[in-house]
Each structure stands twice: as C-alpha cells, then as structure tokens.
Short mmCIF file of C-alpha atoms and ligand atoms in Angstrom, two decimals:
data_model
loop_
_atom_site.label_atom_id
_atom_site.label_comp_id
_atom_site.label_asym_id
_atom_site.label_seq_id
_atom_site.Cartn_x
_atom_site.Cartn_y
_atom_site.Cartn_z
CA UNK Y 156 -18.21 -35.95 -12.66
CA UNK Y 157 -15.71 -37.11 -15.23
CA UNK Y 158 -12.01 -37.53 -14.50
CA UNK Y 159 -9.42 -36.57 -17.07
CA UNK Y 160 -5.78 -37.62 -16.74
CA UNK Y 161 -2.87 -36.44 -18.85
CA UNK Y 162 -0.20 -39.14 -18.75
CA UNK Y 163 2.17 -36.86 -20.65
CA UNK Y 164 2.23 -34.52 -17.65
CA UNK Y 165 2.02 -37.16 -14.87
CA UNK Y 166 5.28 -37.71 -12.95
CA UNK Y 167 4.22 -40.99 -11.36
CA UNK Y 168 4.33 -39.75 -7.79
CA UNK Y 169 1.41 -41.98 -6.88
CA UNK Y 170 -0.55 -39.54 -4.75
CA UNK Y 171 -3.72 -40.43 -6.68
CA UNK Y 172 -3.32 -44.19 -6.27
CA UNK Y 173 -2.49 -43.68 -2.60
CA UNK Y 174 -5.54 -41.48 -1.98
CA UNK Y 175 -8.23 -43.37 -3.94
CA UNK Y 176 -6.96 -46.81 -5.00
CA UNK Y 177 -10.47 -47.71 -6.19
CA UNK Y 178 -10.29 -45.00 -8.83
CA UNK Y 179 -6.60 -44.58 -9.68
CA UNK Y 180 -3.79 -47.01 -10.37
CA UNK Y 181 -0.35 -46.60 -11.93
CA UNK Y 182 1.05 -48.41 -14.96
CA UNK Y 183 3.75 -50.98 -14.24
CA UNK Y 184 5.62 -49.66 -17.23
CA UNK Y 185 6.31 -46.05 -16.39
CA UNK Y 186 4.28 -45.45 -13.22
CA UNK Y 187 1.94 -42.96 -14.87
CA UNK Y 188 -1.66 -42.74 -13.81
CA UNK Y 189 -4.27 -45.23 -14.96
CA UNK Y 190 -7.85 -44.18 -14.31
CA UNK Y 191 -9.76 -47.31 -13.29
CA UNK Y 192 -13.10 -45.56 -12.93
CA UNK Y 193 -13.41 -42.29 -14.89
CA UNK Y 194 -16.94 -41.69 -13.62
CA UNK Y 195 -16.80 -42.66 -9.94
CA UNK Y 196 -19.86 -42.77 -7.66
CA UNK Y 197 -20.76 -39.71 -5.61
CA UNK Y 198 -19.52 -41.45 -2.47
CA UNK Y 199 -15.95 -41.13 -3.74
CA UNK Y 200 -16.26 -37.57 -4.93
CA UNK Y 201 -14.56 -35.94 -1.95
CA UNK Y 202 -11.61 -38.34 -2.09
CA UNK Y 203 -11.23 -37.86 -5.84
CA UNK Y 204 -11.21 -34.09 -5.44
CA UNK Y 205 -8.53 -34.42 -2.79
CA UNK Y 206 -6.42 -36.62 -5.11
CA UNK Y 207 -6.72 -34.02 -7.87
CA UNK Y 208 -5.62 -31.35 -5.40
CA UNK Y 209 -2.69 -33.42 -4.13
CA UNK Y 210 -1.38 -34.42 -7.57
CA UNK Y 211 1.99 -32.66 -7.81
CA UNK Y 212 2.09 -32.37 -11.59
CA UNK Y 213 -1.38 -31.06 -12.44
CA UNK Y 214 -2.08 -34.17 -14.52
CA UNK Y 215 -5.58 -34.66 -13.15
CA UNK Y 216 -8.72 -32.63 -13.75
CA UNK Y 217 -12.46 -33.04 -13.30
CA UNK Y 218 -15.12 -32.19 -15.81
CA UNK Y 219 -18.41 -31.59 -14.06
CA UNK H 237 6.05 -6.43 0.13
CA UNK H 238 6.77 -5.86 3.76
CA UNK H 239 10.40 -5.85 4.79
CA UNK H 240 10.04 -7.20 8.31
CA UNK H 241 13.70 -8.11 8.69
CA UNK H 242 16.25 -6.09 6.71
CA UNK H 243 19.20 -8.19 5.52
CA UNK H 244 17.48 -11.47 6.41
CA UNK H 245 19.68 -14.55 5.98
CA UNK H 246 18.77 -18.25 6.20
CA UNK H 247 19.31 -20.29 9.33
CA UNK H 248 19.14 -23.94 10.40
CA UNK H 249 19.75 -23.18 14.09
CA UNK H 250 16.77 -24.24 16.17
CA UNK H 251 15.69 -23.17 19.62
CA UNK H 252 13.77 -26.44 20.21
CA UNK H 253 14.52 -29.80 18.57
CA UNK H 254 11.17 -30.33 16.83
CA UNK H 255 10.31 -26.75 15.87
CA UNK H 256 11.74 -24.82 12.93
CA UNK H 257 13.97 -21.83 13.74
CA UNK H 258 11.87 -19.13 15.44
CA UNK H 259 13.15 -16.49 13.07
CA UNK H 260 11.70 -18.29 10.04
CA UNK H 261 8.37 -18.70 11.82
CA UNK H 262 8.41 -15.00 12.64
CA UNK H 263 8.88 -14.19 8.95
CA UNK H 264 5.89 -16.37 8.04
CA UNK H 265 3.77 -14.55 10.60
CA UNK H 266 4.58 -11.31 8.76
CA UNK H 267 4.59 -12.37 5.13
CA UNK H 268 4.64 -15.48 2.90
CA UNK H 269 7.51 -14.07 0.80
CA UNK H 270 10.49 -12.09 2.03
CA UNK H 271 13.74 -10.78 0.59
CA UNK H 272 16.73 -12.88 1.64
CA UNK H 273 20.50 -12.50 1.31
CA UNK H 274 22.19 -15.69 0.11
CA UNK H 275 25.63 -16.95 1.17
CA UNK H 276 27.14 -15.59 -2.09
CA UNK H 277 25.55 -12.14 -1.41
CA UNK H 278 22.86 -12.74 -4.01
CA UNK H 279 19.64 -10.93 -3.14
CA UNK H 280 16.84 -13.46 -3.59
CA UNK H 281 13.74 -14.66 -1.78
CA UNK H 282 12.51 -16.77 1.08
CA UNK H 283 9.09 -18.42 0.83
CA UNK H 284 7.41 -19.21 4.14
CA UNK H 285 3.72 -19.48 3.16
CA UNK H 286 2.19 -22.82 2.15
CA UNK H 287 0.20 -21.63 -0.87
CA UNK H 288 3.12 -19.70 -2.33
CA UNK H 289 5.50 -22.63 -1.71
CA UNK H 290 3.23 -24.92 -3.71
CA UNK H 291 2.87 -22.33 -6.45
CA UNK H 292 6.67 -22.01 -6.85
CA UNK H 293 7.25 -25.77 -6.85
CA UNK H 294 4.54 -26.36 -9.47
CA UNK H 295 5.64 -23.47 -11.72
CA UNK H 296 7.58 -24.37 -14.88
CA UNK H 297 9.60 -21.14 -14.79
CA UNK H 298 11.59 -22.19 -11.73
CA UNK H 299 14.71 -24.22 -12.41
CA UNK H 300 16.76 -26.59 -10.23
CA UNK H 301 19.83 -26.52 -12.49
CA UNK H 302 22.92 -26.15 -10.29
CA UNK H 303 24.56 -23.50 -12.45
CA UNK H 304 21.58 -21.20 -11.78
CA UNK H 305 21.23 -21.84 -8.05
CA UNK H 306 22.46 -19.72 -5.16
CA UNK H 307 23.35 -21.24 -1.78
CA UNK H 308 20.95 -20.14 1.00
CA UNK H 309 23.67 -21.01 3.50
CA UNK H 310 27.30 -22.04 3.20
CA UNK H 311 26.12 -25.46 2.20
CA UNK H 312 28.46 -27.56 0.12
CA UNK H 313 25.65 -29.63 -1.29
CA UNK H 314 23.87 -26.65 -2.72
CA UNK H 315 27.18 -25.11 -3.75
CA UNK H 316 27.37 -27.97 -6.23
CA UNK H 317 27.35 -25.47 -9.05
CA UNK H 318 31.06 -25.30 -8.43
CA UNK H 319 31.27 -28.91 -9.51
CA UNK H 320 29.61 -30.33 -12.54
CA UNK H 321 26.51 -32.31 -11.66
CA UNK H 322 27.09 -35.93 -12.62
CA UNK H 323 25.17 -37.19 -15.66
CA UNK H 324 21.98 -38.91 -14.50
CA UNK H 325 21.60 -36.79 -11.33
CA UNK H 326 18.08 -35.79 -12.41
CA UNK H 327 17.03 -34.02 -9.18
CA UNK H 328 19.15 -31.16 -10.56
CA UNK H 329 17.71 -31.22 -14.11
CA UNK H 330 14.71 -29.44 -15.63
CA UNK H 331 12.24 -30.98 -18.06
CA UNK H 332 12.67 -32.41 -20.65
CA UNK H 333 16.06 -33.81 -19.49
CA UNK H 334 14.54 -34.56 -16.09
CA UNK H 335 11.53 -36.25 -17.67
CA UNK H 336 13.68 -38.72 -19.57
CA UNK H 337 15.23 -40.11 -16.39
CA UNK H 338 12.18 -39.90 -14.17
CA UNK H 339 10.00 -41.82 -16.65
CA UNK H 340 12.51 -44.65 -16.68
CA UNK H 341 12.16 -45.03 -12.92
CA UNK H 342 8.59 -44.23 -11.89
CA UNK H 343 7.35 -47.71 -12.83
CA UNK H 344 9.63 -49.12 -10.13
CA UNK H 345 8.26 -46.92 -7.33
CA UNK H 346 4.48 -47.17 -7.76
CA UNK H 347 2.16 -47.57 -4.79
CA UNK H 348 1.51 -51.18 -5.87
CA UNK H 349 5.19 -52.07 -6.28
CA UNK H 350 5.93 -50.75 -2.83
CA UNK H 351 3.06 -52.81 -1.37
CA UNK H 352 4.71 -55.90 -2.82
CA UNK H 353 7.90 -55.01 -0.94
CA UNK H 354 6.15 -54.84 2.43
CA UNK H 355 6.75 -58.46 3.53
CA UNK H 356 10.46 -58.03 2.89
CA UNK H 357 10.54 -54.71 4.79
CA UNK H 358 8.76 -56.43 7.69
CA UNK H 359 11.35 -59.17 7.72
CA UNK H 360 14.25 -56.72 7.66
CA UNK H 361 12.62 -54.76 10.49
CA UNK H 362 12.11 -57.87 12.60
CA UNK H 363 15.71 -58.94 12.08
CA UNK H 364 16.88 -55.59 13.43
CA UNK H 365 14.54 -55.83 16.40
CA UNK H 366 15.80 -59.34 17.16
CA UNK H 367 19.37 -58.07 17.06
CA UNK H 368 18.49 -55.22 19.45
CA UNK H 369 16.83 -57.66 21.81
CA UNK H 370 19.86 -59.95 21.80
CA UNK H 371 22.20 -57.04 22.42
CA UNK H 372 20.11 -55.53 25.23
CA UNK H 373 19.76 -51.83 26.06
CA UNK H 374 20.97 -49.20 25.97
CA UNK H 375 21.61 -49.00 22.22
CA UNK H 376 21.94 -46.17 19.74
CA UNK H 377 18.67 -46.47 17.80
CA UNK H 378 20.20 -44.74 14.77
CA UNK H 379 22.88 -47.40 14.29
CA UNK H 380 20.76 -50.34 15.44
CA UNK H 381 17.49 -49.56 13.65
CA UNK H 382 16.89 -46.25 11.89
CA UNK H 383 19.87 -46.45 9.52
CA UNK H 384 20.06 -50.18 8.68
CA UNK H 385 16.41 -50.62 7.65
CA UNK H 386 16.26 -48.08 4.80
CA UNK H 387 19.86 -48.87 3.91
CA UNK H 388 19.16 -52.59 3.52
CA UNK H 389 15.95 -51.93 1.62
CA UNK H 390 17.47 -49.53 -0.90
CA UNK H 391 20.51 -51.79 -1.36
CA UNK H 392 18.33 -54.78 -2.19
CA UNK H 393 16.10 -52.74 -4.46
CA UNK H 394 19.00 -51.20 -6.39
CA UNK H 395 21.28 -54.21 -6.28
CA UNK H 396 24.06 -52.57 -4.26
CA UNK H 397 25.91 -54.98 -1.91
CA UNK H 398 25.06 -54.00 1.68
CA UNK H 399 28.51 -55.22 2.74
CA UNK H 400 29.92 -52.11 1.05
CA UNK H 401 27.90 -49.86 3.37
CA UNK H 402 30.88 -48.53 5.27
CA UNK H 403 32.08 -46.87 2.09
CA UNK H 404 28.79 -45.46 0.83
CA UNK H 405 27.47 -44.43 4.22
CA UNK H 406 30.69 -42.58 4.95
CA UNK H 407 30.72 -40.90 1.53
CA UNK H 408 27.10 -39.82 1.75
CA UNK H 409 27.58 -38.48 5.29
CA UNK H 410 30.47 -36.31 4.05
CA UNK H 411 28.42 -35.15 1.05
CA UNK H 412 25.51 -34.12 3.27
CA UNK H 413 27.52 -32.52 6.07
CA UNK H 414 27.39 -28.74 6.13
CA UNK H 415 30.80 -28.83 7.80
CA UNK H 416 32.55 -30.51 4.84
CA UNK H 417 34.70 -28.29 2.67
CA UNK H 418 33.77 -28.24 -1.04
CA UNK H 419 36.90 -30.32 -1.71
CA UNK H 420 35.88 -32.96 0.82
CA UNK H 421 32.32 -33.10 -0.53
CA UNK H 422 33.57 -33.42 -4.09
CA UNK H 423 36.05 -36.16 -3.16
CA UNK H 424 33.29 -38.12 -1.40
CA UNK H 425 30.98 -37.77 -4.39
CA UNK H 426 33.72 -38.85 -6.81
CA UNK H 427 34.51 -41.87 -4.66
CA UNK H 428 30.87 -42.92 -4.58
CA UNK H 429 30.52 -42.38 -8.33
CA UNK H 430 33.62 -44.45 -8.94
CA UNK H 431 32.19 -47.21 -6.79
CA UNK H 432 28.87 -47.14 -8.66
CA UNK H 433 30.58 -47.06 -12.05
CA UNK H 434 32.42 -50.27 -11.13
CA UNK H 435 29.18 -51.81 -9.94
CA UNK H 436 27.40 -50.90 -13.19
CA UNK H 437 30.22 -52.43 -15.21
CA UNK H 438 29.91 -55.65 -13.24
CA UNK H 439 26.17 -55.67 -13.91
CA UNK H 440 26.81 -55.20 -17.59
CA UNK H 441 29.04 -58.26 -17.56
CA UNK H 442 26.72 -60.25 -15.32
CA UNK H 443 23.00 -59.41 -15.57
CA UNK H 444 21.16 -59.06 -12.26
CA UNK H 445 17.52 -58.97 -11.30
CA UNK H 446 17.41 -55.62 -9.51
CA UNK H 447 16.72 -52.00 -10.38
CA UNK H 448 20.21 -51.08 -11.59
CA UNK H 449 20.51 -54.41 -13.41
CA UNK H 450 17.18 -53.69 -15.10
CA UNK H 451 18.31 -50.23 -16.17
CA UNK H 452 21.54 -51.69 -17.56
CA UNK H 453 19.56 -54.26 -19.53
CA UNK H 454 17.08 -51.61 -20.68
CA UNK H 455 19.88 -50.06 -22.71
CA UNK H 456 18.60 -46.45 -22.48
CA UNK H 457 21.39 -45.12 -20.28
CA UNK H 458 25.16 -45.19 -20.54
CA UNK H 459 27.41 -46.16 -17.64
CA UNK H 460 28.02 -42.57 -16.51
CA UNK H 461 24.30 -41.86 -16.40
CA UNK H 462 23.63 -45.12 -14.57
CA UNK H 463 26.20 -44.24 -11.93
CA UNK H 464 24.58 -40.80 -11.47
CA UNK H 465 21.11 -42.32 -11.10
CA UNK H 466 22.54 -44.86 -8.66
CA UNK H 467 24.19 -42.10 -6.63
CA UNK H 468 20.93 -40.15 -6.34
CA UNK H 469 18.85 -43.18 -5.39
CA UNK H 470 21.37 -44.56 -2.93
CA UNK H 471 21.92 -41.29 -1.04
CA UNK H 472 18.26 -40.17 -1.16
CA UNK H 473 17.09 -43.68 -0.32
CA UNK H 474 18.77 -44.17 3.02
CA UNK H 475 19.64 -40.80 4.56
CA UNK H 476 16.07 -39.49 4.44
CA UNK H 477 13.98 -42.34 5.82
CA UNK H 478 16.71 -43.07 8.38
CA UNK H 479 16.35 -39.57 9.76
CA UNK H 480 12.58 -39.77 9.84
CA UNK H 481 12.80 -43.01 11.84
CA UNK H 482 15.30 -41.54 14.31
CA UNK H 483 13.72 -38.12 14.74
CA UNK H 484 10.17 -39.50 14.64
CA UNK H 485 10.93 -41.97 17.43
CA UNK H 486 12.51 -39.17 19.47
CA UNK H 487 9.40 -37.02 18.97
CA UNK H 488 7.11 -39.87 20.03
CA UNK H 489 9.24 -40.67 23.09
CA UNK H 490 8.73 -37.11 24.29
CA UNK H 491 4.95 -37.29 23.55
CA UNK H 492 3.83 -40.44 25.40
CA UNK H 493 0.15 -40.12 24.44
CA UNK H 494 1.02 -39.88 20.76
CA UNK H 495 3.41 -42.78 21.15
CA UNK H 496 0.71 -44.94 22.73
CA UNK H 497 -1.67 -44.19 19.85
CA UNK H 498 0.89 -45.28 17.23
CA UNK H 499 1.72 -48.41 19.23
CA UNK H 500 -1.79 -49.51 20.10
CA UNK H 501 -4.04 -48.41 17.26
CA UNK H 502 -3.21 -49.77 13.79
CA UNK H 503 -5.84 -47.43 12.35
CA UNK H 504 -3.80 -44.31 13.18
CA UNK H 505 -0.48 -45.49 11.71
CA UNK H 506 -1.07 -44.25 8.17
CA UNK H 507 -2.11 -40.79 9.34
CA UNK H 508 0.61 -40.74 12.00
CA UNK H 509 3.28 -41.13 9.33
CA UNK H 510 1.87 -38.16 7.39
CA UNK H 511 1.64 -36.06 10.56
CA UNK H 512 5.21 -36.91 11.59
CA UNK H 513 6.39 -36.00 8.08
CA UNK H 514 4.57 -32.67 8.30
CA UNK H 515 5.50 -31.83 11.87
CA UNK H 516 9.17 -32.78 11.62
CA UNK H 517 9.93 -31.73 8.00
CA UNK H 518 13.47 -33.15 7.92
CA UNK H 519 14.13 -31.21 4.70
CA UNK H 520 15.22 -28.10 6.58
CA UNK H 521 17.01 -26.32 3.73
CA UNK H 522 14.87 -25.69 0.68
CA UNK H 523 13.83 -26.99 -1.81
CA UNK H 524 15.68 -24.26 -3.73
CA UNK H 525 14.91 -22.91 -7.18
CA UNK H 526 15.87 -20.02 -9.50
CA UNK H 527 13.47 -18.16 -11.79
CA UNK H 528 14.43 -18.49 -15.46
CA UNK H 529 12.06 -15.67 -16.45
CA UNK H 530 10.07 -13.01 -14.62
CA UNK H 531 7.24 -14.65 -12.70
CA UNK H 532 4.23 -12.95 -11.17
CA UNK H 533 3.20 -14.95 -8.13
CA UNK H 534 -0.14 -13.58 -7.00
CA UNK H 535 1.07 -10.00 -7.18
CA UNK H 536 4.67 -10.64 -6.17
CA UNK H 537 7.21 -10.26 -8.96
CA UNK H 538 10.16 -12.65 -8.95
CA UNK H 539 12.67 -11.50 -11.55
CA UNK H 540 14.59 -13.78 -13.92
CA UNK H 541 17.76 -15.01 -12.21
CA UNK H 542 16.47 -14.53 -8.69
CA UNK H 543 16.76 -17.44 -6.27
CA UNK H 544 13.92 -18.76 -4.15
CA UNK H 545 14.33 -20.89 -1.03
CA UNK H 546 11.25 -22.68 0.26
CA UNK H 547 11.25 -22.95 4.05
CA UNK H 548 9.24 -26.18 3.93
CA UNK H 549 9.28 -26.64 7.71
CA UNK H 550 7.47 -23.36 8.37
CA UNK H 551 5.21 -23.70 5.31
CA UNK H 552 4.13 -27.05 6.77
CA UNK H 553 2.97 -25.15 9.86
CA UNK H 554 1.14 -22.40 8.02
CA UNK H 555 -2.09 -21.84 10.00
CA UNK H 556 -3.88 -20.90 6.78
CA UNK H 557 -3.46 -24.49 5.63
CA UNK H 558 -3.15 -26.62 8.77
CA UNK H 559 -5.19 -26.25 11.96
CA UNK H 560 -3.28 -26.41 15.27
CA UNK H 561 -0.20 -26.60 13.10
CA UNK H 562 2.23 -26.25 16.00
CA UNK H 563 0.99 -29.42 17.70
CA UNK H 564 1.88 -33.02 16.88
CA UNK H 565 -1.42 -34.90 16.63
CA UNK H 566 -1.01 -38.33 15.07
CA UNK H 567 -4.73 -39.04 15.13
CA UNK H 568 -5.83 -36.26 12.82
CA UNK H 569 -6.26 -36.73 9.08
CA UNK H 570 -3.51 -34.72 7.42
CA UNK H 571 -2.48 -34.53 3.78
CA UNK H 572 -0.80 -32.14 1.41
CA UNK H 573 2.37 -31.45 3.45
CA UNK H 574 5.43 -30.34 1.49
CA UNK H 575 7.95 -32.71 3.06
CA UNK H 576 8.25 -34.67 -0.20
CA UNK H 577 8.20 -31.47 -2.24
CA UNK H 578 5.64 -30.66 -4.93
CA UNK H 579 5.67 -30.38 -8.71
CA UNK H 580 7.61 -32.54 -11.15
CA UNK H 581 10.41 -33.30 -8.67
CA UNK H 582 8.09 -34.50 -5.91
CA UNK H 583 9.91 -37.34 -4.20
CA UNK H 584 10.23 -40.43 -6.36
CA UNK H 585 10.78 -42.65 -3.32
CA UNK H 586 7.89 -41.36 -1.21
CA UNK H 587 5.80 -44.52 -1.44
CA UNK H 588 8.83 -46.54 -0.37
CA UNK H 589 9.53 -44.18 2.52
CA UNK H 590 5.87 -44.41 3.61
CA UNK H 591 5.95 -48.22 3.53
CA UNK H 592 9.16 -48.28 5.61
CA UNK H 593 7.79 -45.88 8.22
CA UNK H 594 4.38 -47.54 8.48
CA UNK H 595 6.08 -50.82 9.23
CA UNK H 596 9.02 -49.67 11.34
CA UNK H 597 7.44 -47.29 13.91
CA UNK H 598 4.70 -49.61 15.22
CA UNK H 599 6.98 -52.68 15.06
CA UNK H 600 9.57 -50.95 17.25
CA UNK H 601 7.03 -49.65 19.75
CA UNK H 602 5.26 -53.01 20.01
CA UNK H 603 8.44 -55.01 20.45
CA UNK H 604 9.66 -52.70 23.22
CA UNK H 605 6.60 -51.30 25.02
CA UNK H 606 8.93 -49.85 27.66
CA UNK H 607 11.10 -48.02 25.12
CA UNK H 608 12.58 -44.84 26.62
CA UNK H 609 15.47 -42.44 26.18
CA UNK H 610 18.68 -43.54 27.87
CA UNK H 611 19.90 -39.93 28.18
CA UNK H 612 18.14 -36.66 29.04
CA UNK H 613 16.29 -35.29 25.98
CA UNK H 614 18.54 -32.18 26.01
CA UNK H 615 21.57 -34.39 25.44
CA UNK H 616 20.35 -35.93 22.17
CA UNK H 617 22.69 -34.53 19.47
CA UNK H 618 20.66 -32.88 16.71
CA UNK H 619 21.66 -32.74 13.02
CA UNK H 620 21.56 -28.96 12.58
CA UNK H 621 24.88 -29.33 10.77
CA UNK H 622 23.58 -31.70 8.10
CA UNK H 623 21.63 -31.09 4.89
CA UNK H 624 18.91 -33.42 6.22
CA UNK H 625 17.69 -32.84 9.77
CA UNK H 626 17.37 -35.54 12.40
CA UNK H 627 19.34 -36.98 15.32
CA UNK H 628 22.99 -38.01 15.12
CA UNK H 629 22.41 -40.59 17.85
CA UNK H 630 19.40 -41.69 19.89
CA UNK H 631 20.43 -43.67 22.98
CA UNK H 632 17.42 -45.75 24.09
CA UNK H 633 16.71 -48.58 26.46
CA UNK H 634 13.63 -50.63 27.41
C1 HEM Q 283 11.10 -39.58 4.52
C2 HEM Q 283 11.87 -39.77 3.52
C3 HEM Q 283 12.09 -38.82 2.36
C4 HEM Q 283 11.92 -37.46 2.28
C5 HEM Q 283 11.48 -36.51 3.37
C6 HEM Q 283 12.25 -37.08 0.91
C7 HEM Q 283 12.17 -35.79 0.42
C8 HEM Q 283 12.35 -35.43 -0.91
C9 HEM Q 283 12.12 -34.11 -1.46
C10 HEM Q 283 11.68 -32.88 -0.68
C11 HEM Q 283 12.38 -34.17 -2.79
C12 HEM Q 283 12.24 -33.02 -3.81
C13 HEM Q 283 13.44 -32.14 -3.86
C14 HEM Q 283 13.23 -30.92 -4.73
O1 HEM Q 283 12.13 -30.65 -5.19
O2 HEM Q 283 14.22 -30.20 -4.98
C15 HEM Q 283 12.79 -35.52 -3.08
C16 HEM Q 283 13.17 -35.96 -4.32
C17 HEM Q 283 13.66 -37.24 -4.56
N1 HEM Q 283 13.68 -38.30 -3.66
FE1 HEM Q 283 13.05 -38.28 -1.76
N2 HEM Q 283 12.62 -38.20 0.22
C18 HEM Q 283 12.52 -39.28 1.05
C19 HEM Q 283 12.78 -40.60 0.75
C20 HEM Q 283 13.27 -41.05 -0.45
C21 HEM Q 283 13.58 -42.42 -0.75
C22 HEM Q 283 13.38 -43.60 0.18
C23 HEM Q 283 14.07 -42.44 -2.01
C24 HEM Q 283 14.52 -43.69 -2.69
C25 HEM Q 283 14.44 -44.06 -3.81
C26 HEM Q 283 14.04 -41.06 -2.52
C27 HEM Q 283 14.43 -40.65 -3.77
C28 HEM Q 283 14.24 -39.39 -4.30
C29 HEM Q 283 14.58 -39.01 -5.67
C30 HEM Q 283 15.18 -39.91 -6.71
C31 HEM Q 283 14.23 -37.66 -5.83
C32 HEM Q 283 14.38 -36.80 -7.08
C33 HEM Q 283 13.08 -36.79 -7.81
C34 HEM Q 283 13.08 -35.87 -9.03
O3 HEM Q 283 13.90 -34.95 -9.12
O4 HEM Q 283 12.23 -36.11 -9.90
N3 HEM Q 283 13.54 -40.26 -1.54
N4 HEM Q 283 12.74 -36.28 -1.93
S1 SF4 Q 284 -0.78 -38.02 -8.43
FE1 SF4 Q 284 -0.59 -36.97 -10.39
S2 SF4 Q 284 1.55 -37.20 -10.93
FE2 SF4 Q 284 1.15 -38.68 -9.33
S3 SF4 Q 284 0.66 -40.58 -10.40
FE3 SF4 Q 284 -1.26 -39.54 -9.97
S4 SF4 Q 284 -1.64 -38.32 -11.81
FE4 SF4 Q 284 0.49 -38.90 -11.89
#
C-alpha cells in the first residue's frame, strides 16, 4: 500500500499521529501531517487503515 | 422519512445521569434523521445516527456561521447570532477564514507537543492531590481537582495569569449557563474580551514565552483577533476537560469494577479515556450546523438554510457503530466517537484533553484507593442547565 497525505486539507487534529506514531507525525510548524513511512509494512496495515478512517478532514488516502 | 414524533423539540433533560435523554434515544431507534422544531420556530433537523452525523460534520456545505444558525433550545450560547461573534472566534467561522486561524494554532497542539507537557501536567495533578490530602475529606472534587487542573494547564500554555481565575471562571460560567439571559451572556463575554485585550496589549509591550505571546510576536493577528482566539481557547480549554474529570470520576465511582481497572491496570487507561469520552459525551447540545446549499445525504434532502443539530450523545451509542453501546466498558478498544466532533472543526485541544485525563484519573484513584461519594448518588447536582454537561459538585471522601 502507499499512503497519500494532502497537507492542504489536513486540519492538524493529530488522529493519525495518535493512532500510528510509527507512520505519522505532525509538523512543528503548523501541525499538519508528516508521513514518516509512506509504504508501511503489512503488520501496520490495519492501524493505518483505521487512521485514514479516523482522520476528520479526509486528508489521508491509500493507494493499493 | 418517518415522522415518529410530530413537532419534536430538543431536550437536555435526562432520566439517568449518564444516559442521554430517552426521547433522543427513541428517535435514533426509529430513524437517523428526524424533523425538529427549533426554539425560534424554525423547522430543521435532528441527526441521531452515527454515520449521518459524521457525514454532516465532514460535509463542506454545512456552515457554523452564527448568523445562519438556529438555536435548538433557548440557549444563549447558540443564540450568539444576536451578538456579533468576536474576531478570531474561529469555531464559528467557515473555511477559508477558519483555516487561517486554525493553521496558526495546530502546531501548538500536536500529539508530540502535548507529550512534552505531560511532566508538567503530572506535577500540577500531584500538587492538587497533596492539597486534598492536607485538607482531608469530604471535599468537592470539582473545586479541588477537576476544575483547577485544566484551568492551570491552559493558563500556563496560553500565558494567562491563574490568579485572575475568579474573573474568567465566573465569566465563562455565565456564558455557558443556559439560564443566563442574552444580556448577561453578552456582558460576561465582553468582560472576558476586555480582560484578554488588556492582556494582549501587555504582551505586546513585554514579550512572553507562551502561546499568546508567540501569536503576538508572530504578527499575523491584530489585538482584537488575538483576544477572540484567547477567549475561545481559555473557555474551551478548562470547562470541557474539567467536566470530563468530574463526570468521569462520578461514573467510575458508581461502577466499581471499571474504577478498579482504571486504577490498577495502566494498560487500560488510554482506552478508558476514549470509552469515557464516548459513553459520557459531555457535548450534549450539538454540534449545530446550517446547510448553505441543498445537500443530499444518502437519500435525505437537506434544503439550503435548514438547520441540523447533531445529537452526539445518542450517535455515540448507535448500535450500528458501537457494540454494547449502552454499557461503560473501559477495557474495550474504542475509537471514532464524536465527542470531539468531526470534520475541519474537530477539537483543536483534544490531544491536550487526552493527556490531562490519562494522567488525572489514575493519579486520583491511586492516591485515594478508598475514594467514594460523600452523598447519595441521587443528590449529585447535574449540569443539565449548562451548555457542557457534567456535575456542578461532586462531594467525595476517602
Ligand atoms: C474533553 C474535553 C473536550 C471536549 C469534549 C471538546 C469538544 C469539542 C468539540 C465537540 C468541538 C467541535 C465543535 C463543533 O464542531 O462545532 C471542539 C472544538 C474546539 N475545541 Fe475542544 N473539547 C475539549 C477540550 C478542549 C481543550 C482542552 C481545548 C484547549 C485548547 C479545546 C479547544 C477547542 C477549540 C479551539 C475548538 C475549535 C476548533 C475549530 O473550530 O477548528 N477543546 N471541542
Ligand atoms: S488525522 Fe488527518 S487532519 Fe489530523 S493530522 Fe492527521 S492527516 Fe491531518
């Protein structure tokens, strides 16, 4: 899978960084999402999908 | 669209302290969306289903601008359209105005930033517990613990002197009381804005190393906007978490098994906080929105100008989303509740609130393993008359 993040849409709520800190962080500047690992291992897939689902702004998507 | 209850109006009156009003639950059992008569006779909508609630909150065609809103109940806070919203009060702005303010602040409330605050929150919590121990029971947990912790934390973060708390706590209580007249609510808001304007001016003269000081130095906002941002953060920052701490402790005290799990098992604390947020949903009015154009929501047409009130407390117990939704179970993994909202306005301070709750609940329960109510549970005064639900007082002893 490949994670795509749109920082223009992100509202910095931090649900992604809270759910999978190994994959998502937030910039110190404006709190928008920083993808640490755009192609995470299969073991994190479920958590990443949950983060995408929880994101309140629709900034995150997954390309299979 | 079924019309289960003709002439349905909104209510905050509960039959049991931890459950949403039965009438709202009954609506959800019939339909996720129902016609509702607002306090100004507007005919709008009530959303009770989880999926539809999320869809509304994420949809760009729903506005939070006060001049478009209708009051679900005779609520002075939501009747704010009668006053002008102060500049900088971005919870009541739509993008792109909203975006401008939110982007200036999100960097200050990241998960990582809030982690860095944890040692300080622990210290503040321990100071309060020491004071309770010195004083001896019974004490009112709201005054001794639930209110001071978030109040001290937000004051330090913003750079608002805690010694001025009598003024801002009184003003915010009047603003959030459903019993205040519009004149009283407006006077309280003006007083608080005046106070914050003075504070901002002082920070302009004398730079300070705190959030408001940083915004002053950043130079993006004028003094009026800074005061409005300060007002929003100060009120939202202490009234909400304070009520979660008070109501959450009350809920645990009446569920001894759940209480023991939070006290004894550090591994459940994170999930327990989410479950308490879901189960208690202290946001018991709204969020509220108004459609700015016709919106088709999965076959339901909301027309331009129509108001929508999300009954978050019943949506958070929607059996289509949460199993055993009517039970408090701190040990289950739960996520996706609507207590912090959803969409672009989802709570800016949620990671701070989480940090405060994760520290405060177990610290309290471990310090006083014999913690118990000092009055019968029926005598605990509930905040049905406030914009944010909780307990007015929680007499406890140990
Ligand atoms: C348990 C505690 C809290 C709860 C339940 C809560 C709940 C909420 C909800 C439901 C919203 C969205 C309102 C809407 O969509 O109309 C919101 C927004 C907001 N909250 Fe919180 N909140 C809490 C704690 C805090 C704290 C500690 C702060 C401190 C900084 C804070 C600051 C804000 C701000 C600034 C907004 C407006 C965000 C925006 O419009 O973009 N909240 N909160
Ligand atoms: S959850 Fe969504 S909105 Fe929040 S920081 Fe992550 S990408 Fe941004």
